[in-house]
XYZ file of C-alpha atoms in Angstrom:
671
model
C 103.630 75.490 100.906
C 104.183 76.972 97.447
C 104.902 80.638 96.801
C 104.584 82.534 93.523
C 104.265 86.185 92.572
C 100.662 86.819 91.440
C 97.306 85.562 92.666
C 96.400 84.495 89.143
C 99.455 82.251 88.801
C 98.898 80.875 92.311
C 95.363 79.821 91.380
C 96.555 78.204 88.156
C 99.364 76.347 89.953
C 96.944 75.006 92.536
C 94.498 73.782 89.880
C 97.277 72.021 87.979
C 98.694 70.403 91.120
C 95.300 69.126 92.245
C 94.806 67.389 88.916
C 97.930 65.357 89.738
C 97.324 64.886 93.491
C 93.615 65.551 94.181
C 93.921 63.948 97.613
C 96.152 66.866 98.718
C 93.377 69.463 98.427
C 93.171 70.090 102.190
C 96.929 70.418 102.685
C 98.121 72.234 99.568
C 98.756 75.950 100.034
C 99.703 78.019 96.982
C 99.843 81.788 97.360
C 101.918 84.915 96.989
C 104.194 86.031 99.825
C 101.720 88.778 100.716
C 98.717 86.419 100.638
C 100.566 84.041 102.954
C 101.354 86.956 105.281
C 97.706 88.040 105.322
C 96.531 84.472 106.077
C 99.137 84.069 108.830
C 98.217 87.390 110.433
C 94.467 86.682 110.430
C 95.356 83.862 112.804
C 98.264 85.309 114.779
C 98.233 89.132 114.791
C 96.420 89.303 118.128
C 99.879 88.653 119.605
C 100.746 92.224 118.553
C 97.545 93.751 119.917
C 95.683 93.926 116.600
C 92.292 92.310 115.948
C 92.092 89.627 113.271
C 89.786 91.852 111.192
C 92.525 94.392 110.326
C 92.222 96.332 107.051
C 94.753 96.037 104.229
C 95.671 99.383 102.674
C 96.717 99.506 99.033
C 98.928 102.221 97.508
C 95.963 104.531 96.920
C 94.888 104.261 100.558
C 98.470 104.927 101.676
C 98.659 108.044 99.547
C 95.363 109.358 100.901
C 96.567 108.831 104.470
C 99.920 110.552 103.882
C 98.125 113.480 102.217
C 95.799 113.765 105.218
C 98.791 113.724 107.578
C 100.557 116.370 105.489
C 97.483 118.654 105.653
C 97.240 118.154 109.432
C 100.921 119.136 109.691
C 100.454 122.411 107.774
C 101.270 121.314 104.227
C 99.040 121.156 101.172
C 98.049 117.717 99.949
C 99.911 118.163 96.658
C 103.169 119.452 98.175
C 106.413 117.641 97.284
C 106.707 116.354 100.856
C 103.861 113.881 100.183
C 105.733 112.189 97.343
C 109.010 112.242 99.282
C 107.384 110.693 102.351
C 105.722 107.908 100.357
C 109.056 107.085 98.706
C 110.829 107.248 102.085
C 108.335 104.857 103.689
C 108.511 102.404 100.765
C 112.311 102.398 100.585
C 112.722 101.681 104.307
C 109.948 99.123 104.672
C 111.326 97.318 101.624
C 114.443 96.554 103.662
C 112.511 95.819 106.840
C 112.873 99.140 108.674
C 110.273 100.968 110.765
C 110.814 104.527 112.117
C 112.445 103.255 115.313
C 115.081 101.456 113.221
C 116.164 104.578 111.330
C 118.982 106.842 112.485
C 119.748 109.914 110.384
C 123.211 111.249 111.185
C 123.423 113.345 108.064
C 120.568 114.034 105.671
C 120.960 112.339 102.279
C 118.372 114.700 100.814
C 116.556 117.827 101.918
C 113.681 117.109 104.346
C 114.798 113.546 105.137
C 114.273 114.158 108.873
C 110.829 115.581 108.126
C 109.997 112.459 106.118
C 111.007 110.343 109.115
C 108.752 112.425 111.388
C 105.797 111.967 109.022
C 106.630 108.240 108.795
C 106.291 108.053 112.592
C 102.871 109.732 112.436
C 101.878 107.420 109.578
C 102.660 104.328 111.645
C 100.710 105.651 114.640
C 97.687 106.396 112.440
C 97.868 102.992 110.780
C 97.967 101.265 114.156
C 95.046 103.322 115.495
C 92.958 102.234 112.480
C 94.056 98.580 112.714
C 95.359 98.952 109.169
C 98.337 97.277 107.489
C 99.995 98.168 104.201
C 101.482 95.552 101.859
C 104.922 95.700 103.478
C 103.381 95.205 106.927
C 101.944 91.865 105.823
C 105.480 90.493 105.677
C 107.129 92.589 108.385
C 104.464 91.874 111.031
C 104.623 88.170 110.146
C 108.391 88.229 110.641
C 107.990 90.156 113.895
C 105.666 87.492 115.318
C 107.819 84.567 114.167
C 110.921 86.151 115.692
C 109.248 87.242 118.938
C 106.930 84.336 119.725
C 108.729 80.989 119.488
C 105.582 79.011 120.339
C 103.825 80.499 117.305
C 106.826 79.747 115.106
C 106.994 76.151 116.282
C 103.293 75.711 115.533
C 103.823 76.816 111.917
C 107.027 74.798 111.542
C 105.045 71.678 112.405
C 102.635 72.476 109.569
C 105.233 72.998 106.844
C 107.532 70.230 105.593
C 108.039 71.419 102.019
C 108.528 74.938 100.632
C 108.537 75.648 96.896
C 109.231 79.166 95.634
C 108.574 80.134 92.026
C 110.319 83.105 90.337
C 112.935 82.932 93.081
C 115.230 85.380 91.276
C 112.849 88.212 92.249
C 112.967 87.445 95.989
C 114.019 90.332 98.229
C 115.798 90.290 101.579
C 112.602 90.570 103.636
C 110.967 87.654 101.807
C 114.104 85.556 102.163
C 114.197 86.309 105.881
C 110.609 85.061 106.147
C 111.456 81.851 104.270
C 114.308 81.121 106.682
C 111.985 81.590 109.666
C 109.597 79.005 108.225
C 112.295 76.346 107.834
C 113.317 73.678 110.303
C 116.389 71.430 109.739
C 114.297 68.799 107.968
C 112.386 71.160 105.686
C 112.725 70.456 101.972
C 113.310 73.683 100.043
C 112.730 73.868 96.291
C 113.371 77.093 94.409
C 112.741 77.719 90.738
C 114.214 80.784 89.128
C 116.324 82.262 86.359
C 118.981 84.830 87.322
C 118.751 86.123 83.749
C 115.203 87.254 84.521
C 115.898 89.324 87.640
C 114.083 92.520 86.650
C 112.838 93.901 89.955
C 115.963 95.136 91.736
C 114.372 98.607 91.742
C 111.696 97.047 93.957
C 114.198 95.382 96.276
C 114.858 92.051 94.516
C 118.325 90.776 95.419
C 119.908 88.735 92.622
C 122.635 87.502 94.984
C 120.056 85.424 96.870
C 119.593 83.016 93.968
C 123.232 83.215 92.865
C 124.527 82.324 96.350
C 121.810 80.034 97.736
C 123.872 76.880 97.168
C 126.490 78.349 99.532
C 123.934 78.564 102.374
C 122.159 75.257 101.821
C 123.303 71.843 100.683
C 121.407 72.002 97.412
C 121.312 70.171 94.126
C 121.179 72.504 91.142
C 119.316 71.368 88.044
C 119.738 73.572 84.996
C 116.514 73.639 83.008
C 117.902 74.712 79.659
C 115.313 73.141 77.376
C 112.703 75.727 76.509
C 109.198 74.551 75.578
C 107.848 77.968 74.560
C 110.017 79.698 71.984
C 111.455 78.727 68.620
C 115.201 78.008 68.237
C 115.689 81.270 66.318
C 114.142 83.340 69.092
C 116.241 81.549 71.715
C 119.487 82.057 69.775
C 118.711 85.778 69.625
C 117.935 85.930 73.351
C 121.014 83.848 74.254
C 123.353 86.128 72.301
C 121.876 89.162 74.042
C 122.074 87.896 77.619
C 125.542 86.430 77.122
C 126.799 90.030 77.378
C 125.946 90.021 81.097
C 128.684 89.017 83.533
C 126.606 88.434 86.695
C 124.786 85.262 85.700
C 124.769 81.490 85.743
C 126.027 80.477 82.321
C 123.450 78.601 80.252
C 122.164 78.504 76.686
C 118.504 77.760 76.195
C 117.568 75.404 73.383
C 114.319 74.172 71.916
C 113.040 71.377 69.696
C 110.085 73.501 68.614
C 109.775 74.106 64.868
C 111.474 77.192 63.436
C 108.611 78.874 61.601
C 109.756 82.497 61.352
C 112.882 84.594 61.393
C 113.210 87.470 63.829
C 111.972 90.524 61.938
C 113.437 93.983 62.533
C 112.458 97.467 61.494
C 114.235 100.792 61.704
C 111.603 103.421 60.977
C 112.140 107.081 60.301
C 109.466 108.198 62.739
C 107.392 106.712 65.532
C 104.259 106.923 63.379
C 106.084 104.843 60.746
C 107.103 102.373 63.440
C 103.458 102.036 64.482
C 102.416 101.633 60.837
C 104.967 98.834 60.372
C 103.641 96.959 63.406
C 100.061 97.249 62.171
C 101.093 96.131 58.692
C 102.892 93.051 60.060
C 99.794 92.137 62.075
C 97.724 92.431 58.894
C 100.164 90.096 57.177
C 99.768 87.589 60.012
C 96.014 87.875 59.702
C 96.222 86.965 56.012
C 98.759 84.163 56.519
C 97.054 82.488 59.471
C 93.529 83.068 58.143
C 91.005 81.097 60.203
C 93.387 80.374 63.101
C 94.415 84.008 63.553
C 93.480 85.640 66.853
C 94.369 89.131 68.032
C 94.883 87.768 71.552
C 97.938 85.879 70.276
C 99.732 89.205 69.820
C 101.439 91.432 72.368
C 103.159 94.779 71.913
C 105.749 95.247 74.653
C 107.603 98.410 75.605
C 109.931 99.795 78.248
C 107.865 102.879 79.169
C 104.153 103.701 79.051
C 104.638 107.013 77.235
C 105.538 105.146 74.023
C 102.031 103.862 73.306
C 100.255 106.899 71.819
C 101.221 106.522 68.119
C 100.417 102.801 68.334
C 97.042 103.436 69.953
C 96.210 105.891 67.184
C 97.312 103.543 64.411
C 95.488 100.513 65.795
C 92.333 102.583 66.254
C 92.651 103.987 62.726
C 92.839 100.573 61.095
C 90.227 99.047 63.389
C 92.335 96.614 65.407
C 91.064 95.816 68.914
C 93.538 96.612 71.693
C 93.725 96.591 75.462
C 96.366 98.516 77.382
C 97.512 97.005 80.664
C 99.204 98.858 83.473
C 96.830 101.827 83.443
C 93.882 102.226 85.797
C 93.215 98.760 87.190
C 89.679 97.581 87.823
C 89.845 97.586 91.619
C 91.392 101.082 91.567
C 88.489 102.731 89.723
C 86.671 105.407 91.724
C 83.316 103.667 91.967
C 84.930 100.344 92.917
C 87.043 102.009 95.617
C 83.876 103.682 96.968
C 81.952 100.410 97.198
C 84.910 98.549 98.712
C 85.267 101.334 101.306
C 81.669 100.639 102.379
C 82.528 96.929 102.553
C 85.589 97.587 104.705
C 83.537 99.549 107.253
C 81.495 96.400 107.858
C 84.724 94.783 109.059
C 86.615 97.612 110.711
C 85.014 100.628 112.406
C 88.402 102.239 112.934
C 89.134 102.622 109.198
C 89.099 106.427 108.930
C 90.395 106.399 105.349
C 87.384 104.402 104.170
C 84.966 106.452 106.279
C 86.273 109.741 104.936
C 86.015 108.390 101.398
C 82.277 107.576 101.645
C 81.034 110.164 104.138
C 79.573 112.242 101.306
C 79.211 109.556 98.647
C 76.371 109.619 97.754
C 75.919 113.271 98.657
C 74.639 113.878 102.176
C 75.194 117.631 102.316
C 78.383 117.247 104.345
C 81.051 119.667 103.152
C 84.755 120.003 103.873
C 84.108 122.259 106.866
C 81.780 119.698 108.459
C 84.324 116.928 107.850
C 87.057 118.964 109.552
C 84.726 119.583 112.508
C 83.959 115.890 112.726
C 87.652 114.924 112.596
C 88.491 117.434 115.321
C 85.714 116.236 117.622
C 86.522 112.545 117.062
C 90.197 113.213 117.771
C 89.342 114.960 121.044
C 87.318 111.910 122.132
C 90.096 109.545 120.956
C 87.640 107.745 118.720
C 87.639 106.811 115.071
C 85.302 108.819 112.843
C 82.840 105.917 112.631
C 82.870 105.280 116.397
C 82.280 108.980 117.100
C 79.370 109.300 114.642
C 77.869 106.047 115.944
C 77.518 107.640 119.393
C 77.317 111.300 118.407
C 74.073 111.810 120.331
C 76.071 111.400 123.553
C 78.298 114.378 122.753
C 77.881 118.073 122.116
C 78.681 118.464 118.457
C 79.002 121.570 116.299
C 77.724 119.661 113.286
C 74.412 120.810 111.854
C 71.354 118.748 112.746
C 70.800 117.965 109.051
C 74.314 116.457 108.780
C 73.913 114.438 111.983
C 70.588 113.031 110.731
C 72.135 111.984 107.382
C 75.103 110.331 109.107
C 72.889 108.573 111.627
C 70.844 107.054 108.788
C 74.029 105.833 107.092
C 75.364 104.274 110.322
C 72.097 102.432 110.989
C 72.166 100.991 107.465
C 75.763 99.821 107.875
C 75.033 98.247 111.273
C 71.987 96.357 109.994
C 73.993 94.846 107.143
C 76.915 94.057 109.427
C 74.618 91.642 111.247
C 73.359 90.056 108.011
C 76.860 89.530 106.607
C 78.213 87.844 109.717
C 75.142 85.698 110.297
C 76.425 83.940 107.156
C 72.966 82.582 106.305
C 73.015 83.622 102.642
C 75.540 84.379 99.882
C 77.318 87.580 100.866
C 77.261 88.816 97.249
C 73.464 89.269 97.394
C 73.564 90.858 100.849
C 76.203 93.353 99.784
C 74.350 94.292 96.624
C 71.257 95.098 98.719
C 73.548 97.032 101.053
C 74.902 99.290 98.302
C 71.397 99.820 96.879
C 69.962 100.812 100.280
C 72.811 103.254 100.880
C 71.718 105.064 97.713
C 74.973 104.564 95.827
C 73.386 102.978 92.742
C 70.824 105.768 92.565
C 73.577 108.378 92.778
C 75.391 106.749 89.847
C 72.191 106.740 87.810
C 71.690 110.437 88.534
C 75.249 111.150 87.385
C 74.310 109.598 84.013
C 77.532 107.562 83.878
C 76.295 104.166 82.781
C 79.788 102.653 82.580
C 80.282 103.240 86.313
C 77.098 101.332 87.123
C 78.326 98.531 84.859
C 81.654 98.462 86.720
C 79.883 98.066 90.074
C 77.684 95.313 88.644
C 80.875 93.630 87.398
C 82.234 93.757 90.951
C 79.245 91.739 92.155
C 79.733 89.280 89.289
C 83.354 88.967 90.394
C 82.230 88.381 93.965
C 79.827 85.633 92.917
C 82.555 83.989 90.840
C 84.877 84.091 93.872
C 82.240 82.403 96.042
C 81.787 79.631 93.453
C 85.556 79.042 93.192
C 86.141 79.314 96.950
C 82.994 78.008 98.690
C 84.772 77.534 102.030
C 85.887 81.172 102.279
C 84.019 84.243 103.450
C 83.557 87.958 103.010
C 86.834 88.935 104.690
C 88.732 86.552 102.425
C 87.215 88.229 99.374
C 88.241 91.686 100.591
C 91.748 90.379 101.230
C 91.881 88.856 97.755
C 91.011 92.095 95.950
C 93.398 94.100 98.140
C 96.278 91.892 96.987
C 95.622 91.896 93.234
C 98.382 92.897 90.810
C 98.364 94.280 87.255
C 98.668 90.739 85.849
C 95.608 89.611 87.791
C 93.534 92.008 85.677
C 94.473 90.203 82.454
C 91.449 88.358 81.127
C 90.695 86.361 78.008
C 89.438 88.370 75.060
C 90.293 88.808 71.407
C 92.427 91.929 71.473
C 96.059 92.915 71.007
C 97.709 93.317 74.414
C 99.823 96.431 74.979
C 101.901 96.332 78.154
C 105.280 97.083 79.674
C 107.821 94.273 79.757
C 107.526 94.197 83.560
C 103.788 93.495 83.267
C 104.436 90.774 80.666
C 106.715 88.817 83.013
C 105.484 85.232 83.234
C 103.171 85.558 80.210
C 103.590 84.199 76.697
C 102.208 85.093 73.277
C 102.408 83.545 69.838
C 103.749 86.787 68.361
C 105.555 89.552 70.254
C 106.435 93.028 69.030
C 109.081 94.825 71.102
C 108.864 98.512 70.200
C 110.933 101.559 71.086
C 114.263 99.714 71.033
C 116.261 102.939 71.109
C 119.218 104.070 73.195
C 117.976 105.969 76.232
C 114.594 104.247 76.087
C 115.572 100.589 76.084
C 118.082 100.476 77.758
C 116.712 103.230 79.979
C 119.058 106.180 80.328
C 117.796 106.872 83.849
C 118.499 103.320 85.007
C 122.023 103.406 83.579
C 122.694 106.834 85.119
C 121.491 105.633 88.534
C 123.020 102.155 88.621
C 125.809 102.282 85.973
C 126.884 98.777 84.859
C 124.461 96.992 87.217
C 121.659 99.067 85.726
C 122.695 98.113 82.205
C 122.726 94.427 83.165
C 119.188 94.725 84.529
C 118.032 96.469 81.347
C 119.576 93.645 79.318
C 117.773 91.069 81.485
C 114.544 92.972 80.918
C 115.076 92.851 77.155
C 115.820 89.124 77.433
C 112.489 88.682 79.209
C 110.759 90.602 76.406
C 112.305 88.406 73.681
C 111.436 85.157 75.462
C 107.727 85.992 75.790
C 107.420 85.048 72.091
C 106.564 81.521 71.007
C 106.712 81.791 67.218
C 107.204 85.338 65.962
C 109.507 88.019 67.390
C 109.413 91.512 65.879
C 111.819 94.245 66.977
C 111.545 97.906 66.039
C 112.946 101.354 66.660
C 112.592 104.805 65.108
C 114.786 107.785 64.319
C 112.408 110.456 65.582
C 113.416 113.392 67.748
C 112.554 112.619 71.367
C 111.496 115.481 73.629
C 111.826 113.062 76.568
C 115.543 112.567 75.837
C 115.976 115.912 74.032
C 117.870 114.138 71.260
C 117.375 112.253 68.029
C 116.720 108.565 68.588
C 119.269 105.941 67.554
C 118.913 102.138 67.602
C 119.488 100.330 70.900
C 122.821 98.606 71.516
C 120.728 95.497 72.164
C 120.286 94.964 68.410
C 124.018 94.532 67.918
C 124.449 92.490 71.098
C 121.718 90.103 69.927
C 123.483 89.678 66.582
C 120.871 91.642 64.650
C 121.801 93.945 61.777
C 119.609 96.183 59.639
C 119.546 95.329 55.945
C 118.962 98.922 54.952
C 117.324 102.020 56.275
C 114.409 102.708 53.992
C 111.971 105.554 54.234
C 108.531 104.486 55.345
C 106.097 106.995 53.891
C 102.503 106.859 55.063
C 101.428 105.865 51.580
C 102.948 102.391 52.079
C 99.829 101.141 53.713
C 97.277 103.840 54.160
C 95.115 101.692 51.892
C 94.277 98.425 53.579
C 91.623 95.848 54.192
C 90.511 97.970 57.140
C 89.503 101.074 55.218
C 90.136 103.604 52.542
C 93.184 105.801 52.193
C 93.570 108.276 55.011
C 96.936 109.731 54.097
C 97.805 113.141 55.553
C 97.067 116.260 53.613
C 100.084 118.380 52.720
C 100.442 121.088 55.357
C 99.992 124.738 54.525
C 103.077 126.787 55.242
C 106.334 128.104 53.844
C 106.778 124.991 51.619
C 110.500 124.869 52.424
C 111.570 121.220 52.723
C 115.333 121.387 52.168
C 116.504 123.122 55.328
C 120.191 122.741 56.147
C 122.242 123.506 59.238
C 123.613 127.000 58.821
C 120.645 128.446 56.913
C 119.682 131.961 58.022
C 116.023 132.651 58.708
C 113.716 135.522 59.541
C 110.818 134.828 61.902
C 107.838 137.164 62.196
C 108.072 137.147 66.014
C 111.564 135.982 67.003
C 113.550 137.889 64.368
C 116.796 136.672 62.784
C 118.349 133.318 63.547
C 120.461 130.409 62.277
C 119.376 126.794 61.817
C 121.338 124.560 64.223
C 119.539 121.240 63.655
C 117.108 119.695 61.181
C 114.841 117.122 62.783
C 113.250 114.763 60.262
C 112.644 117.687 57.862
C 109.493 118.572 59.805
C 111.077 120.430 62.732
C 114.098 122.712 62.798
C 116.058 124.062 65.715
C 116.970 127.733 65.343
C 119.313 129.857 67.440
C 117.759 133.344 67.400
C 119.918 136.378 68.067
C 117.427 137.864 70.517
C 115.696 134.854 72.127
C 118.050 131.870 71.943
C 117.309 128.335 70.694
C 113.777 127.306 69.749
C 112.274 124.340 67.900
C 109.901 125.321 65.099
C 107.632 123.649 62.560
C 109.837 123.642 59.471
C 107.185 124.916 57.070
C 105.503 127.405 59.380
C 104.214 130.465 57.474
C 105.968 132.816 59.938
C 109.370 131.579 58.721
C 111.283 133.018 55.786
C 114.700 131.779 54.678
C 116.990 134.725 53.956
C 120.283 132.914 53.397
C 120.721 129.347 52.192
C 123.930 127.331 52.540
C 125.466 127.592 49.086
C 123.757 130.858 48.186
C 120.961 133.305 48.926
C 117.397 132.063 49.149
């Protein structure tokens, strides 16, 4: 059994292994922890009273359920308690705790006891719908292995070797599962780099990899030869990470050719930083000529909010980009709708899916009718689907028109349930007919949103591709596969520049990497340092190390000196520059005129703004504002914004050349 951290990597590992040992095809299992848990539970969860056709809820489904619970308990769906409860559930399940395991002697935050109460309701609702969230896939597996020794022994007989990739990101729950799957003779192989532990915020425990040789009689092999990056890039990364204390000492080396130096840029503004990145990519395009590909380039950053000036610049000069970490394919509205219909073929108790599609396409069923339906189903102790399926047997307050529309929908679902499980034809074709007959395609056409129709068609293409790659699997396996996808699984081949967070880039590699926003407070993150102090700083440094070592040939590092409204301060270069042994040759202004003319188009330099035309503001200048009155300049931000302390209204940030401003007293003399 081999474990890795994304479905995409698991598939690639399996393909590579089978090229070496094709005879092992029937015995080789490569998956993520959660995929293993799902596979285990399909076979064994009946021991806990669940059917094998349980539904897997993703984060969006969880949020919808918690919002529904909050509304039932007298809150509004957007109240703060929803966010608090979701965080409370995640933080406790991450360490293996269910409501019955939690004792609150003294509240750590306001409404903690209320969060626990809503957690209890959440678990009851999940169980009534035969639904599991991602954490349940591991926790229920552990529960069965610990409670049913005969089941554990059966799985121990199947597994002689366990290999775990990216072991540094293992958390306590995952490690507990690994131990339950080991017998005295099991061979355990773990591959990991403590310098790349970047998920402690998600529960990863670095001490597991640092201390594993104390628990097991293990041989440690230090893999210090790097086959990806150039020696220059590795020397930079080594100097950076050597500042961490909690690590296994090693220095990566490489015999790859040293083609480029690490390039650095300290821009005046974020727009100049974006312009520098675009200009360097243009230079690469000229240098590499026929072998140049945009897909060889990645722009990495610590936080998603940094991308806007880069998006604008790349769009302006005509460079193709794709931003990862935003709305993922399987999370798009139309895809979630179609998948909800699919899930009802498997599980009639899935109220979240039923409520999602009850009026999609429109069936004239409003919020009031839905509340009536939920109330009546609850009184009969039935799921929404089960109640509607037999609604003729009950006295319902729903209008006849609504009952007729729902009855038609149920009959369609039931007829396709039979076709899918007869398994006489490819389920991709059956399910496409299913969605057409339900009227969903027609509704999308009426909405005049062609891209949504294309997305649904792409889902069926994806389904067909899955069938070709996995001919022995079925419809439920496909649903499980899409429920367990990650952001990296959405990354496809295409000739575009990839923009993504460093966390998303983990495990990937690119010929050229630009790490942007290397400023104090951004990278390293001020919030992380404030929350975790020195341990937080070490994790930020590991994250930066990961960013540097994504690059094979070219590493480009940049920062700006803009004013940040996020940090409410002027930006300064990250300490990571100095720690990596990088110095700036000089700080040179980067006016837009440096490359507004390019191979991509004509000059598009900004027009001079209309205003007061004052460009030499100094701290201490006295001003008169048409609305705010008299004030004194307390800060000058890149000559374009000034901070003024007004006598009557306090401090405000203003456009420096705004026509409402008049300077009445200049430092060194009157205006």
